[in-house]
Amino acid sequence: MLPRRPTALTIAGSDSGGGAGIQADLKTFQRFGVYGTSALTLITAQNTLGVQEVHLLPLELVRRQIEAVAKDFDVGAAKTGALGSVELVETVAWAVDEYALPKLVVDPVMISKHGNPLLAPEAVASLKQQLIPKASLITPNLHEAAALLGSSVDSEARMRDAARALHDLGPGAVLLKGGHLPGKEAVDLLYDGHEFERLAATRVDTPHTHGSGCTHSAAITALLARGETLLEAVRQAKAFITRAISSAPGLGGGHGPVNHWA
């Protein structure tokens, strides 16, 4: 009998183009040797050019998917992505407690790479109050951090202040991703409430970054499921997403996906 593989759960939306969401998460879990399970929250019609339609799934179906996985699999870590509405955020937050989902990584997906909303504005408060405090780690980019905090983050110095403010919302740790800042480096900050870890990589000049946030957080989740420490998981995931962006396959006519096999 083969040794049992670690298992991870992604609770997120479907991207018909395969570059982000559930599809990106499962590819990334596979890349790290982790068995991937999933609970879909919403379905999109999208490609590298944009999101054409979003359909939220029934709350009970979302709950039942999570229940089905949690009652049969030994989930080592879980992550969330696009949740869509207040009600879906509340349902997922309830399920995290009800089914004792461990090592929760919350990627606060609010808007697609093309500018399409994937979280209702009124759901931001629910995300802050009900789900983020349950997370072992949250992984906002600068735009998501600004939406959560109500103020812009436009420098590395302000990233430190923002990371502290985000940690005050209750998660175990914050990985604030600074890829939207100008400069030769793409700098992320990991803050655990006590210390900062600066993670920098050479910036890759490419439009092909679709799904980079999902892929990055999925890599962290997979590594946590494998038993890595948070710091080691974040370090390895940073190196992976940098390779994935730099070797993007150039698919589609718009913002193409990253390379999930990097």
Coordinates of C-alpha atoms in Angstrom, one line a residue:
M1 CA 0.0 0.0 0.0
L2 CA 1.3 3.4 -0.9
P3 CA 1.8 5.9 1.9
R4 CA -1.2 8.2 2.5
R5 CA -0.9 11.5 0.8
P6 CA -1.7 14.7 2.6
T7 CA -5.0 16.3 1.7
A8 CA -6.1 19.9 1.2
L9 CA -9.5 21.5 0.7
T10 CA -10.2 24.6 -1.5
I11 CA -13.5 26.5 -1.0
A12 CA -13.6 28.8 -4.0
G13 CA -15.1 29.7 -7.4
S14 CA -14.7 28.0 -10.7
D15 CA -12.8 29.6 -13.6
S16 CA -13.8 28.1 -16.9
G17 CA -10.5 29.3 -18.4
G18 CA -8.6 27.2 -15.9
G19 CA -6.2 29.9 -14.7
A20 CA -7.6 30.8 -11.4
G21 CA -10.1 29.6 -8.7
I22 CA -10.7 26.0 -8.0
Q23 CA -8.9 24.9 -11.2
A24 CA -5.7 26.7 -10.2
D25 CA -5.9 25.5 -6.7
L26 CA -6.2 21.8 -7.6
K27 CA -3.4 22.0 -10.2
T28 CA -1.2 23.6 -7.5
F29 CA -2.1 21.0 -4.9
Q30 CA -1.1 18.3 -7.4
R31 CA 2.2 20.1 -8.2
F32 CA 3.1 19.8 -4.5
G33 CA 2.1 16.2 -4.1
V34 CA -1.1 17.0 -2.1
Y35 CA -4.5 15.4 -2.8
G36 CA -6.9 18.1 -3.6
T37 CA -10.6 18.3 -2.6
S38 CA -13.0 21.1 -3.3
A39 CA -16.2 22.9 -2.5
L40 CA -17.4 25.3 -5.2
T41 CA -19.0 28.6 -4.1
L42 CA -19.7 30.1 -7.5
I43 CA -19.3 29.4 -11.2
T44 CA -17.9 31.9 -13.7
A45 CA -17.8 32.1 -17.4
Q46 CA -14.4 33.6 -18.0
N47 CA -11.2 33.4 -20.0
T48 CA -8.0 35.4 -20.3
L49 CA -10.0 38.4 -21.7
G50 CA -12.4 38.8 -18.8
V51 CA -15.3 37.5 -16.8
Q52 CA -18.5 37.2 -18.8
E53 CA -20.9 35.9 -16.1
V54 CA -20.9 34.9 -12.4
H55 CA -23.4 32.5 -10.8
L56 CA -23.5 32.0 -7.0
L57 CA -24.3 28.4 -5.9
P58 CA -27.0 27.6 -3.3
L59 CA -25.9 27.9 0.3
E60 CA -27.0 24.4 1.2
L61 CA -25.0 22.9 -1.7
V62 CA -21.9 24.8 -0.6
R63 CA -22.3 23.5 3.0
R64 CA -23.0 20.0 1.8
Q65 CA -19.8 19.9 -0.3
I66 CA -17.7 21.0 2.7
E67 CA -19.4 18.5 4.9
A68 CA -18.9 15.7 2.4
V69 CA -15.2 16.3 2.3
A70 CA -14.7 17.0 6.0
K71 CA -16.5 13.8 7.1
D72 CA -14.6 11.5 4.8
F73 CA -11.1 12.9 4.3
D74 CA -8.3 13.8 6.8
V75 CA -8.0 17.4 5.6
G76 CA -4.5 18.8 6.6
A77 CA -5.2 22.4 5.5
A78 CA -7.9 24.4 3.8
K79 CA -8.2 27.6 1.9
T80 CA -10.9 30.0 0.7
G81 CA -11.0 32.0 -2.5
A82 CA -13.9 33.8 -4.1
L83 CA -17.0 33.7 -1.9
G84 CA -19.3 36.1 -3.7
S85 CA -21.9 37.2 -1.1
V86 CA -22.6 37.9 2.6
E87 CA -24.5 34.7 2.9
L88 CA -21.7 32.6 1.3
V89 CA -19.1 34.2 3.7
E90 CA -21.4 33.3 6.6
T91 CA -21.9 29.8 5.4
V92 CA -18.2 29.1 5.0
A93 CA -17.4 30.7 8.3
W94 CA -19.9 28.5 10.0
A95 CA -18.6 25.4 8.2
V96 CA -15.0 26.2 9.2
D97 CA -16.1 25.9 12.9
E98 CA -18.6 23.1 12.4
Y99 CA -16.2 20.8 10.7
A100 CA -13.0 22.0 12.4
L101 CA -11.1 22.8 9.3
P102 CA -7.4 23.2 10.2
K103 CA -4.7 25.6 9.0
L104 CA -7.1 27.8 7.2
V105 CA -5.7 30.2 4.6
V106 CA -8.1 33.0 3.6
D107 CA -7.3 34.6 0.3
P108 CA -9.7 37.6 0.4
V109 CA -10.6 37.5 -3.3
M110 CA -12.6 40.6 -4.2
I111 CA -12.0 41.4 -7.8
S112 CA -10.8 39.5 -10.8
K113 CA -7.6 40.3 -12.8
H114 CA -9.8 42.1 -15.3
G115 CA -11.6 44.2 -12.7
N116 CA -14.8 42.2 -12.3
P117 CA -16.2 42.0 -8.8
L118 CA -16.1 38.6 -7.1
L119 CA -17.3 39.7 -3.7
A120 CA -20.3 42.0 -3.0
P121 CA -19.2 45.2 -1.3
E122 CA -21.5 44.6 1.6
A123 CA -19.8 41.2 2.2
V124 CA -16.4 42.8 3.2
A125 CA -17.6 43.4 6.7
S126 CA -18.7 39.8 7.1
L127 CA -15.3 38.7 5.8
K128 CA -13.6 40.8 8.4
Q129 CA -15.8 39.9 11.3
Q130 CA -16.7 36.2 10.7
L131 CA -14.0 34.5 8.5
I132 CA -10.7 36.3 8.9
P133 CA -10.6 35.8 12.7
K134 CA -10.7 32.0 12.0
A135 CA -7.7 32.1 9.6
S136 CA -4.2 30.8 10.4
L137 CA -3.1 33.1 7.5
I138 CA -4.6 35.7 5.3
T139 CA -3.0 36.6 1.9
P140 CA -4.3 39.9 0.7
N141 CA -2.7 41.9 -2.1
L142 CA -2.5 45.7 -1.7
H143 CA -5.9 46.4 -3.3
E144 CA -7.6 43.9 -1.0
A145 CA -5.8 45.2 2.0
A146 CA -7.0 48.7 1.1
A147 CA -10.6 47.5 0.9
L148 CA -10.3 45.7 4.2
L149 CA -8.8 48.7 6.0
G150 CA -10.4 51.6 4.2
S151 CA -7.1 53.2 3.3
S152 CA -4.5 52.9 0.5
V153 CA -1.2 51.0 0.9
D154 CA 1.3 52.7 -1.5
S155 CA 4.7 52.0 0.0
E156 CA 6.7 49.3 1.8
A157 CA 6.6 51.4 5.0
R158 CA 2.8 51.5 4.8
M159 CA 2.8 47.8 4.2
R160 CA 4.1 47.3 7.7
D161 CA 1.4 49.5 9.2
A162 CA -1.2 47.7 7.1
A163 CA 0.0 44.3 8.1
R164 CA -0.3 45.3 11.8
A165 CA -3.8 46.6 11.2
L166 CA -4.8 43.4 9.3
H167 CA -3.4 41.3 12.1
D168 CA -5.6 43.2 14.5
L169 CA -8.6 41.7 12.7
G170 CA -7.8 38.4 14.3
P171 CA -5.9 36.0 12.0
G172 CA -2.9 34.1 13.2
A173 CA -0.7 35.8 10.6
V174 CA -0.8 38.1 7.6
L175 CA 1.0 37.7 4.3
L176 CA 0.7 41.1 2.6
K177 CA 1.6 40.8 -1.1
G178 CA 3.3 43.9 -2.5
G179 CA 3.5 43.0 -6.2
H180 CA 1.5 46.1 -7.2
L181 CA 4.1 48.5 -5.9
P182 CA 6.6 49.8 -8.4
G183 CA 10.2 48.8 -8.3
K184 CA 12.7 46.1 -9.4
E185 CA 11.5 43.8 -6.6
A186 CA 8.2 42.2 -5.8
V187 CA 8.1 42.4 -2.0
D188 CA 5.8 40.5 0.4
L189 CA 5.6 40.9 4.1
L190 CA 4.8 38.1 6.5
Y191 CA 3.7 39.3 10.0
D192 CA 2.8 37.0 12.8
G193 CA 1.9 39.6 15.4
H194 CA 5.5 39.7 16.7
E195 CA 8.0 39.7 13.8
F196 CA 8.2 40.7 10.1
E197 CA 9.7 38.5 7.4
R198 CA 10.5 40.4 4.2
L199 CA 10.2 38.1 1.1
A200 CA 11.6 39.7 -2.1
A201 CA 12.0 38.4 -5.6
T202 CA 13.0 40.1 -8.9
R203 CA 9.9 41.5 -10.6
V204 CA 8.9 39.8 -13.7
D205 CA 7.6 42.1 -16.5
T206 CA 4.7 40.2 -18.0
P207 CA 0.9 40.5 -18.4
H208 CA 0.5 36.8 -17.8
T209 CA -0.3 36.8 -14.1
H210 CA -3.9 35.5 -14.2
G211 CA -4.5 33.3 -11.2
S212 CA -1.3 34.3 -9.4
G213 CA -3.0 35.1 -6.1
C214 CA -5.0 31.8 -6.1
T215 CA -1.9 29.8 -7.1
H216 CA 0.2 31.5 -4.5
S217 CA -2.2 30.9 -1.6
A218 CA -2.8 27.3 -2.8
A219 CA 0.9 26.6 -2.7
I220 CA 1.0 27.8 0.9
T221 CA -2.0 25.6 1.7
A222 CA -0.5 22.5 0.1
L223 CA 2.8 23.0 2.0
L224 CA 1.0 23.5 5.3
A225 CA -1.0 20.3 4.6
R226 CA 2.4 18.6 4.1
G227 CA 3.5 19.7 7.6
E228 CA 5.8 22.6 6.8
T229 CA 6.0 25.5 9.2
L230 CA 4.2 28.7 8.2
L231 CA 7.4 30.5 7.5
E232 CA 8.9 27.7 5.4
A233 CA 5.6 27.3 3.5
V234 CA 5.5 31.0 2.7
R235 CA 9.1 31.0 1.6
Q236 CA 8.7 28.0 -0.7
A237 CA 5.4 29.4 -2.1
K238 CA 7.1 32.7 -2.9
A239 CA 9.8 31.0 -4.9
F240 CA 7.2 28.8 -6.7
I241 CA 4.9 31.7 -7.7
T242 CA 7.9 33.7 -9.0
R243 CA 8.9 30.7 -11.2
A244 CA 5.3 30.2 -12.3
I245 CA 5.0 33.8 -13.4
S246 CA 8.4 33.9 -15.1
S247 CA 7.6 30.7 -17.1
A248 CA 3.9 31.5 -17.9
P249 CA 2.9 29.6 -21.1
G250 CA 1.3 32.7 -22.8
L251 CA -2.1 31.1 -23.4
G252 CA -5.1 33.1 -24.6
G253 CA -5.4 36.6 -26.0
G254 CA -5.4 38.5 -22.7
H255 CA -3.9 38.1 -19.2
G256 CA -2.7 34.5 -19.5
P257 CA -2.4 32.0 -16.7
V258 CA 0.8 31.3 -14.8
N259 CA 2.6 28.0 -15.1
H260 CA 1.2 25.7 -12.5
W261 CA 3.9 23.1 -13.3
A262 CA 6.8 25.4 -12.6

